[in-house]
Short mmCIF file of C-alpha atoms in Angstrom, two decimals:
data_model
loop_
_atom_site.label_atom_id
_atom_site.label_comp_id
_atom_site.label_asym_id
_atom_site.label_seq_id
_atom_site.Cartn_x
_atom_site.Cartn_y
_atom_site.Cartn_z
CA UNK A 565 26.94 -11.27 -9.21
CA UNK A 566 25.88 -14.11 -7.09
CA UNK A 567 22.13 -14.13 -6.72
CA UNK A 568 21.79 -17.37 -5.53
CA UNK A 569 20.16 -17.64 -1.79
CA UNK A 570 22.32 -18.55 1.10
CA UNK A 571 21.30 -21.75 3.06
CA UNK A 572 20.36 -19.54 5.81
CA UNK A 573 17.96 -17.35 3.62
CA UNK A 574 16.62 -20.20 1.82
CA UNK A 575 15.60 -22.00 5.13
CA UNK A 576 13.95 -18.53 5.93
CA UNK A 577 12.23 -18.56 2.55
CA UNK A 578 10.45 -21.93 3.38
CA UNK A 579 9.58 -21.00 6.80
CA UNK A 580 7.49 -18.20 5.60
CA UNK A 581 6.26 -20.61 2.71
CA UNK A 582 5.08 -23.28 5.05
CA UNK A 583 3.23 -20.72 7.56
CA UNK A 584 1.74 -18.63 4.59
CA UNK A 585 0.38 -21.76 3.10
CA UNK A 586 -0.50 -24.09 5.97
CA UNK A 587 -1.13 -22.12 9.19
CA UNK A 588 -2.80 -18.83 7.83
CA UNK A 589 -6.79 -19.16 7.46
CA UNK A 590 -7.52 -20.58 4.05
CA UNK A 591 -10.82 -19.05 3.26
CA UNK A 592 -8.98 -15.35 3.17
CA UNK A 593 -6.47 -17.12 1.04
CA UNK A 594 -8.79 -18.10 -1.26
CA UNK A 595 -10.59 -14.77 -1.75
CA UNK A 596 -7.30 -13.60 -2.64
CA UNK A 597 -6.49 -15.84 -4.91
CA UNK A 598 -9.71 -15.88 -6.55
CA UNK A 599 -9.58 -12.00 -7.30
CA UNK A 600 -12.53 -11.20 -4.48
CA UNK A 601 -12.51 -7.98 -2.53
CA UNK A 602 -11.75 -8.49 0.90
CA UNK A 603 -14.12 -7.43 3.58
CA UNK A 604 -13.29 -5.13 6.85
CA UNK A 605 -13.50 -8.34 9.25
CA UNK A 606 -11.31 -10.32 6.76
CA UNK A 607 -8.65 -7.74 6.59
CA UNK A 608 -8.41 -7.25 10.32
CA UNK A 609 -8.64 -11.18 11.03
CA UNK A 610 -5.79 -11.40 8.38
CA UNK A 611 -3.36 -8.82 10.17
CA UNK A 612 -4.47 -10.07 13.94
CA UNK A 613 -3.16 -13.88 12.84
CA UNK A 614 -0.10 -12.34 11.23
CA UNK A 615 0.37 -10.07 14.41
CA UNK A 616 -0.20 -12.95 16.76
CA UNK A 617 2.76 -14.91 14.84
CA UNK A 618 5.05 -11.87 15.00
CA UNK A 619 4.64 -11.09 11.07
CA UNK A 620 2.86 -8.26 11.13
CA UNK A 621 5.29 -5.16 11.36
CA UNK A 622 8.63 -6.88 11.05
CA UNK A 623 10.42 -3.98 9.59
CA UNK A 624 9.36 -1.69 12.71
CA UNK A 625 11.68 -1.27 15.83
CA UNK A 626 11.87 -4.54 17.69
CA UNK A 627 10.76 -2.94 20.72
CA UNK A 628 7.60 -2.44 18.83
CA UNK A 629 7.19 -5.82 17.51
CA UNK A 630 10.08 -5.45 14.69
CA UNK A 631 11.94 -8.70 13.88
CA UNK A 632 15.33 -7.38 13.17
CA UNK A 633 15.47 -8.87 9.69
CA UNK A 634 18.02 -8.22 7.07
CA UNK A 635 16.83 -6.34 4.14
CA UNK A 636 16.69 -9.42 2.25
CA UNK A 637 14.30 -11.46 4.61
CA UNK A 638 12.29 -8.59 4.54
CA UNK A 639 11.96 -9.18 0.94
CA UNK A 640 11.40 -13.00 1.08
CA UNK A 641 8.82 -12.59 3.61
CA UNK A 642 6.84 -9.96 1.14
CA UNK A 643 7.29 -12.15 -1.30
CA UNK A 644 6.13 -15.36 -0.21
CA UNK A 645 3.18 -13.83 1.21
CA UNK A 646 1.88 -12.41 -2.40
CA UNK A 647 2.79 -15.79 -3.85
CA UNK A 648 0.61 -17.32 -1.03
CA UNK A 649 -2.66 -15.14 -1.61
CA UNK A 650 -2.28 -13.79 2.15
CA UNK A 651 -3.18 -10.09 2.08
CA UNK A 652 -0.23 -7.98 3.12
CA UNK A 653 -0.83 -6.09 6.39
CA UNK A 654 -2.86 -2.75 6.05
CA UNK A 655 -0.38 -0.19 4.60
CA UNK A 656 -1.66 2.63 6.26
CA UNK A 657 -0.84 0.93 9.69
CA UNK A 658 2.17 -1.21 8.82
CA UNK A 659 4.07 0.69 6.21
CA UNK A 660 3.06 4.41 6.83
CA UNK A 661 1.80 6.05 10.55
CA UNK A 662 3.71 3.06 12.20
CA UNK A 663 6.89 3.57 11.28
CA UNK A 664 6.03 7.53 11.28
CA UNK A 665 5.48 7.38 15.14
CA UNK A 666 7.89 5.07 15.83
CA UNK A 667 10.49 7.59 14.57
CA UNK A 668 8.82 10.70 14.98
CA UNK A 669 6.03 10.31 18.02
CA UNK A 670 6.61 11.01 21.56
CA UNK A 671 6.72 8.11 24.12
CA UNK A 672 3.01 8.79 24.77
CA UNK A 673 1.87 8.29 21.62
CA UNK A 674 4.05 5.47 20.70
CA UNK A 675 2.78 3.39 23.65
CA UNK A 676 -0.90 4.81 23.35
CA UNK A 677 -0.85 3.85 19.39
CA UNK A 678 1.70 1.79 18.31
CA UNK A 679 0.24 -1.83 19.66
CA UNK A 680 -3.03 -1.23 18.59
CA UNK A 681 -1.77 0.07 15.14
CA UNK A 682 0.15 -3.33 14.77
CA UNK A 683 -2.96 -5.37 15.64
CA UNK A 684 -5.26 -3.26 13.51
CA UNK A 685 -7.41 -2.54 16.92
CA UNK A 686 -7.08 0.95 15.31
CA UNK A 687 -7.54 1.39 11.48
CA UNK A 688 -5.70 4.45 10.18
CA UNK A 689 -6.44 6.55 7.19
CA UNK A 690 -4.39 8.68 5.29
CA UNK A 691 -5.15 12.57 4.85
CA UNK A 692 -2.84 13.88 2.49
CA UNK A 693 -4.13 14.64 -0.89
CA UNK A 694 -6.65 17.23 -1.66
CA UNK A 695 -8.58 18.47 -4.77
CA UNK A 696 -5.48 20.52 -5.66
CA UNK A 697 -3.01 19.27 -3.93
CA UNK A 698 -2.44 15.83 -5.41
CA UNK A 699 1.19 15.54 -6.85
CA UNK A 700 1.77 18.95 -5.86
CA UNK A 701 1.20 18.04 -2.04
CA UNK A 702 3.10 20.89 -0.76
CA UNK A 703 0.29 23.42 -2.09
CA UNK A 704 -2.26 21.46 0.63
CA UNK A 705 -4.76 24.06 1.94
CA UNK A 706 -6.29 22.07 4.88
CA UNK A 707 -5.84 24.52 7.95
CA UNK A 708 -5.08 23.82 11.37
CA UNK A 709 -5.51 27.26 13.79
CA UNK A 710 -4.08 26.85 17.41
CA UNK A 711 -7.00 27.66 20.13
CA UNK A 712 -5.71 27.31 23.36
CA UNK A 713 -3.89 23.86 23.62
CA UNK A 714 -6.07 22.48 21.02
CA UNK A 715 -6.12 22.53 16.93
CA UNK A 716 -9.22 23.54 14.96
CA UNK A 717 -8.93 22.03 11.50
CA UNK A 718 -10.85 22.81 8.70
CA UNK A 719 -10.80 21.75 4.94
CA UNK A 720 -11.05 18.72 2.85
CA UNK A 721 -9.26 15.58 2.03
CA UNK A 722 -9.79 13.37 -1.20
CA UNK A 723 -9.02 10.10 -2.39
CA UNK A 724 -8.69 8.51 0.88
CA UNK A 725 -8.89 4.76 0.47
CA UNK A 726 -10.82 2.63 2.56
CA UNK A 727 -11.84 5.79 4.56
CA UNK A 728 -14.73 4.42 5.54
CA UNK A 729 -13.62 1.99 8.02
CA UNK A 730 -10.97 4.64 9.56
CA UNK A 731 -11.18 4.89 13.34
CA UNK A 732 -8.28 7.71 13.20
CA UNK A 733 -6.57 9.64 10.19
CA UNK A 734 -3.20 10.63 10.19
CA UNK A 735 -3.28 14.29 8.28
CA UNK A 736 -1.00 16.91 7.14
CA UNK A 737 -2.65 20.47 7.60
CA UNK A 738 -1.19 23.99 7.10
CA UNK A 739 -0.11 25.76 10.68
CA UNK A 740 1.99 28.52 8.94
CA UNK A 741 0.22 30.33 6.30
CA UNK A 742 2.91 32.96 6.03
CA UNK A 743 5.77 30.29 5.70
CA UNK A 744 7.23 29.06 2.46
CA UNK A 745 4.90 26.08 1.51
CA UNK A 746 6.93 22.92 2.62
CA UNK A 747 7.91 24.95 5.80
CA UNK A 748 4.65 25.66 6.99
CA UNK A 749 3.01 21.78 7.43
CA UNK A 750 2.58 20.03 10.12
CA UNK A 751 1.21 16.50 10.89
CA UNK A 752 -2.03 15.83 13.27
CA UNK A 753 -3.61 12.42 14.36
CA UNK A 754 -7.71 12.93 14.21
CA UNK A 755 -10.06 10.60 15.65
CA UNK A 756 -12.85 10.02 12.63
CA UNK A 757 -15.40 9.86 15.27
CA UNK A 758 -15.36 13.70 16.33
CA UNK A 759 -17.91 16.20 15.33
CA UNK A 760 -16.76 18.08 12.30
CA UNK A 761 -15.45 14.81 10.41
CA UNK A 762 -17.84 13.86 7.49
CA UNK A 763 -16.82 11.19 5.09
CA UNK A 764 -17.99 10.95 1.89
CA UNK A 765 -17.75 7.98 -0.53
CA UNK A 766 -16.32 8.06 -4.12
CA UNK A 767 -17.54 5.49 -6.55
CA UNK A 768 -14.84 4.26 -8.73
CA UNK A 769 -14.72 3.03 -12.50
CA UNK A 770 -14.92 -0.56 -11.71
CA UNK A 771 -18.45 0.21 -9.21
CA UNK A 772 -16.29 -0.45 -6.13
CA UNK A 773 -16.40 2.26 -2.86
CA UNK A 774 -12.54 1.88 -2.27
CA UNK A 775 -11.67 5.74 -1.81
CA UNK A 776 -13.71 8.57 -0.24
CA UNK A 777 -13.61 12.39 0.30
CA UNK A 778 -13.07 13.39 4.38
CA UNK A 779 -14.20 17.14 5.07
CA UNK A 780 -12.96 18.85 8.37
CA UNK A 781 -15.53 21.54 10.03
CA UNK A 782 -14.31 23.06 12.96
CA UNK A 783 -12.78 19.78 14.18
CA UNK A 784 -11.18 20.07 17.62
CA UNK A 785 -8.00 18.13 18.14
CA UNK A 786 -6.09 18.13 21.44
CA UNK A 787 -2.63 19.59 21.04
CA UNK A 788 -0.59 16.49 22.38
CA UNK A 789 -1.88 14.82 19.23
CA UNK A 790 0.77 16.62 16.73
CA UNK A 791 3.20 14.42 15.63
CA UNK A 792 6.58 15.77 15.76
CA UNK A 793 7.67 19.65 16.00
CA UNK A 794 5.49 22.15 14.78
CA UNK A 795 5.72 22.41 11.17
CA UNK A 796 7.71 19.42 10.67
CA UNK A 797 5.17 17.92 8.52
CA UNK A 798 6.96 18.32 5.20
CA UNK A 799 10.01 16.25 6.61
CA UNK A 800 7.91 13.75 8.38
CA UNK A 801 5.62 13.33 4.79
CA UNK A 802 9.24 12.64 2.85
CA UNK A 803 9.83 9.70 5.50
CA UNK A 804 6.18 8.36 4.95
CA UNK A 805 6.26 8.39 1.29
CA UNK A 806 9.66 6.37 1.32
CA UNK A 807 7.89 3.68 3.11
CA UNK A 808 4.95 3.72 0.71
CA UNK A 809 6.88 3.23 -2.20
CA UNK A 810 8.52 0.01 -0.59
CA UNK A 811 6.97 -2.70 -2.04
CA UNK A 812 4.84 -1.34 -4.95
CA UNK A 813 6.23 -3.82 -6.89
CA UNK A 814 4.15 -6.85 -5.98
CA UNK A 815 6.70 -9.38 -8.19
CA UNK A 816 4.69 -12.38 -6.12
CA UNK A 817 1.34 -11.11 -6.85
CA UNK A 818 1.97 -10.44 -10.20
CA UNK A 819 3.12 -13.58 -11.13
CA UNK A 820 0.84 -15.54 -9.45
CA UNK A 821 -2.02 -13.81 -11.13
CA UNK A 822 -0.52 -14.94 -14.71
CA UNK A 823 0.22 -18.50 -13.34
CA UNK A 824 -3.85 -18.53 -12.16
CA UNK A 825 -4.54 -17.16 -15.47
CA UNK A 826 -2.59 -19.62 -17.64
CA UNK A 827 -4.55 -22.34 -15.78
CA UNK A 828 -8.13 -20.73 -15.81
CA UNK A 829 -7.79 -20.29 -19.54
CA UNK A 830 -5.48 -22.77 -20.77
CA UNK A 831 -7.89 -23.45 -23.76
CA UNK A 832 -7.61 -19.97 -25.08
CA UNK A 833 -3.74 -20.24 -25.35
CA UNK A 834 -3.38 -22.20 -28.43
CA UNK A 835 -2.80 -19.60 -30.39
CA UNK A 836 0.94 -18.86 -30.93
CA UNK A 837 0.84 -14.93 -30.65
CA UNK A 838 -1.07 -15.09 -27.29
CA UNK A 839 1.44 -18.14 -26.02
CA UNK A 840 4.35 -15.25 -27.12
CA UNK A 841 2.62 -12.74 -25.16
CA UNK A 842 2.84 -15.08 -22.13
CA UNK A 843 6.21 -16.09 -22.37
CA UNK A 844 7.33 -12.54 -22.67
CA UNK A 845 5.33 -11.22 -19.48
CA UNK A 846 6.87 -14.40 -17.55
CA UNK A 847 10.27 -13.13 -18.87
CA UNK A 848 9.61 -9.71 -17.92
CA UNK A 849 8.33 -10.44 -14.64
CA UNK A 850 11.51 -12.77 -14.03
CA UNK A 851 13.77 -9.79 -14.98
CA UNK A 852 11.78 -7.58 -12.24
CA UNK A 853 12.06 -10.29 -9.61
CA UNK A 854 16.02 -10.38 -10.40
CA UNK A 855 16.05 -6.61 -10.42
CA UNK A 856 14.25 -6.56 -6.82
CA UNK A 857 16.83 -8.62 -5.53
CA UNK A 858 19.73 -6.65 -6.76
CA UNK A 859 18.09 -3.31 -5.21
CA UNK A 860 17.77 -4.87 -1.82
CA UNK A 861 20.93 -6.31 -2.00
CA UNK A 862 22.45 -2.43 -2.67
CA UNK A 863 20.21 -1.20 0.10
CA UNK A 864 22.32 0.66 2.60
CA UNK A 865 21.02 1.67 6.05
CA UNK A 866 17.50 1.27 5.45
CA UNK A 867 17.46 3.43 2.50
CA UNK A 868 15.79 2.07 -0.87
CA UNK A 869 18.51 2.04 -3.84
CA UNK A 870 17.69 4.59 -6.39
CA UNK A 871 16.46 1.57 -8.85
CA UNK A 872 13.82 1.19 -6.84
CA UNK A 873 11.94 3.28 -8.79
CA UNK A 874 12.44 0.91 -11.65
CA UNK A 875 10.44 -2.03 -9.69
CA UNK A 876 7.34 0.83 -8.99
CA UNK A 877 7.64 1.85 -12.69
CA UNK A 878 7.75 -1.69 -14.49
CA UNK A 879 6.14 -3.55 -11.74
CA UNK A 880 2.94 -1.45 -11.83
CA UNK A 881 3.10 -1.81 -15.76
CA UNK A 882 3.24 -5.83 -15.69
CA UNK A 883 0.15 -5.76 -13.13
CA UNK A 884 -1.56 -3.32 -15.80
CA UNK A 885 -0.03 -5.49 -18.66
CA UNK A 886 -1.29 -9.08 -16.86
CA UNK A 887 -5.00 -7.49 -16.16
CA UNK A 888 -4.78 -6.48 -20.29
CA UNK A 889 -4.16 -9.72 -21.30
CA UNK A 890 -7.14 -11.20 -18.84
CA UNK A 891 -9.60 -8.76 -20.58
CA UNK A 892 -8.52 -9.92 -23.93
CA UNK A 893 -8.92 -13.41 -23.35
CA UNK A 894 -11.84 -13.04 -21.77
CA UNK A 895 -13.62 -10.83 -24.90
CA UNK A 896 -17.35 -10.50 -24.55
CA UNK A 897 -17.40 -12.70 -21.31
CA UNK A 898 -15.55 -9.42 -19.58
CA UNK A 899 -18.91 -7.54 -20.03
CA UNK A 900 -20.97 -10.21 -17.57
CA UNK A 901 -18.71 -8.46 -14.17
CA UNK A 902 -21.67 -8.44 -12.68
CA UNK A 903 -23.25 -11.89 -13.47
CA UNK A 904 -24.35 -14.54 -10.41
CA UNK A 905 -21.83 -17.22 -9.51
CA UNK A 906 -24.20 -19.75 -11.56
CA UNK A 907 -23.16 -17.76 -14.74
CA UNK A 908 -21.35 -19.77 -17.64
CA UNK A 909 -19.02 -17.44 -17.80
CA UNK A 910 -16.28 -18.37 -15.91
CA UNK A 911 -15.31 -16.45 -12.54
CA UNK A 912 -11.70 -15.48 -14.28
CA UNK A 913 -13.60 -13.79 -17.04
CA UNK A 914 -16.12 -11.95 -15.03
CA UNK A 915 -13.48 -10.55 -12.73
CA UNK A 916 -11.14 -9.61 -15.77
CA UNK A 917 -12.82 -6.21 -16.31
CA UNK A 918 -13.16 -4.94 -12.84
CA UNK A 919 -9.45 -5.68 -12.39
CA UNK A 920 -8.51 -3.93 -15.24
CA UNK A 921 -10.19 -0.73 -14.58
CA UNK A 922 -9.04 -1.05 -10.91
CA UNK A 923 -5.42 -1.31 -11.71
CA UNK A 924 -5.60 2.01 -13.90
CA UNK A 925 -4.59 3.43 -10.42
CA UNK A 926 -1.24 1.37 -10.13
CA UNK A 927 0.92 3.76 -12.02
CA UNK A 928 -0.46 6.98 -10.25
CA UNK A 929 -0.43 5.94 -6.51
CA UNK A 930 3.15 5.75 -4.71
CA UNK A 931 4.43 7.95 -6.44
CA UNK A 932 3.00 8.26 -10.25
CA UNK A 933 5.15 6.53 -13.23
CA UNK A 934 5.85 9.89 -14.90
CA UNK A 935 7.92 11.21 -11.49
CA UNK A 936 9.50 7.49 -11.27
CA UNK A 937 10.59 8.22 -14.80
CA UNK A 938 12.38 11.88 -13.88
CA UNK A 939 13.90 9.71 -10.83
CA UNK A 940 15.54 7.10 -13.08
CA UNK A 941 16.84 9.80 -15.53
CA UNK A 942 18.55 12.03 -12.82
CA UNK A 943 19.77 9.35 -10.31
CA UNK A 944 20.62 6.66 -12.56
CA UNK A 945 21.17 7.74 -16.10
CA UNK A 946 22.58 11.26 -14.91
CA UNK A 947 20.33 13.08 -17.32
#
């Protein structure tokens, strides 16, 4: 199998690399490269820079800002973005609700929401998981009851990432309690400023505020904000989750994190066992990168190859392994995560514990790694 890029694709990769490293705001790249959390304004500014250059939503239909790229070009765009420390476009906008509206939305919904979604003029939140309906999403209980032309929504969503910034939330609701679980679900677009919508923060183990609960109490939603047909939410959800799982193996970002760790902690790498550990991670990342290229090469009709589950599984485990290496190298310095910048403990060591703790989630979101093992066993190994 030939994995070398064609001259055309190599030129495309160089074009992306040049833009991301020379024309993108350096202060935002520095924040990413140094492992700092981005602010709301930095995330918005980043996506608007990409959108102005036509690089925010290249996978959308061309009439709504897409580029008509090949799967390989999209892969190169994504990898070079990560390599350069450029934040990927907000997933809730670019990879989730945007493609959903382009596929299932009414013309009015497309015209109203897609341009603002691409430019992050609207910050979307995802209203899927509930306290008793995470992995078993079909058992969700948030209900929408018809009242004239409107829907009255009551219920609770949880783990709503960055919901504190949300302007709108795309929400799965139960619209037919008597139907089979998957058959009675619809998707509504809900303005988060409406009366009855409440966002409550959930403090994470690393001390950050990244996820939230969202409560709906008699929220009145106009009927024209239902996406697709009544009770078609499960079909839409499967489409959306398929897009969510694309790019969850951040090879470029993990390679960058390991290279940065090697440069920052070079004085701690004299031990042969530690050097062997680094070499093993580099080999695993190279293998994962080649697997990613193979998956891209064998994807057909926009549908991901079954081996994409391998990317998610191995990619997230390597993310965690690199963060674990950083924590081990930091030693007691990892306890200084709350220290000021003038602390004698270097920045990479102070960030090692929060990063390690935060990345425990990587093997859960986008389809847990246990689910990915089942998919691999069925679709690849035939077990």
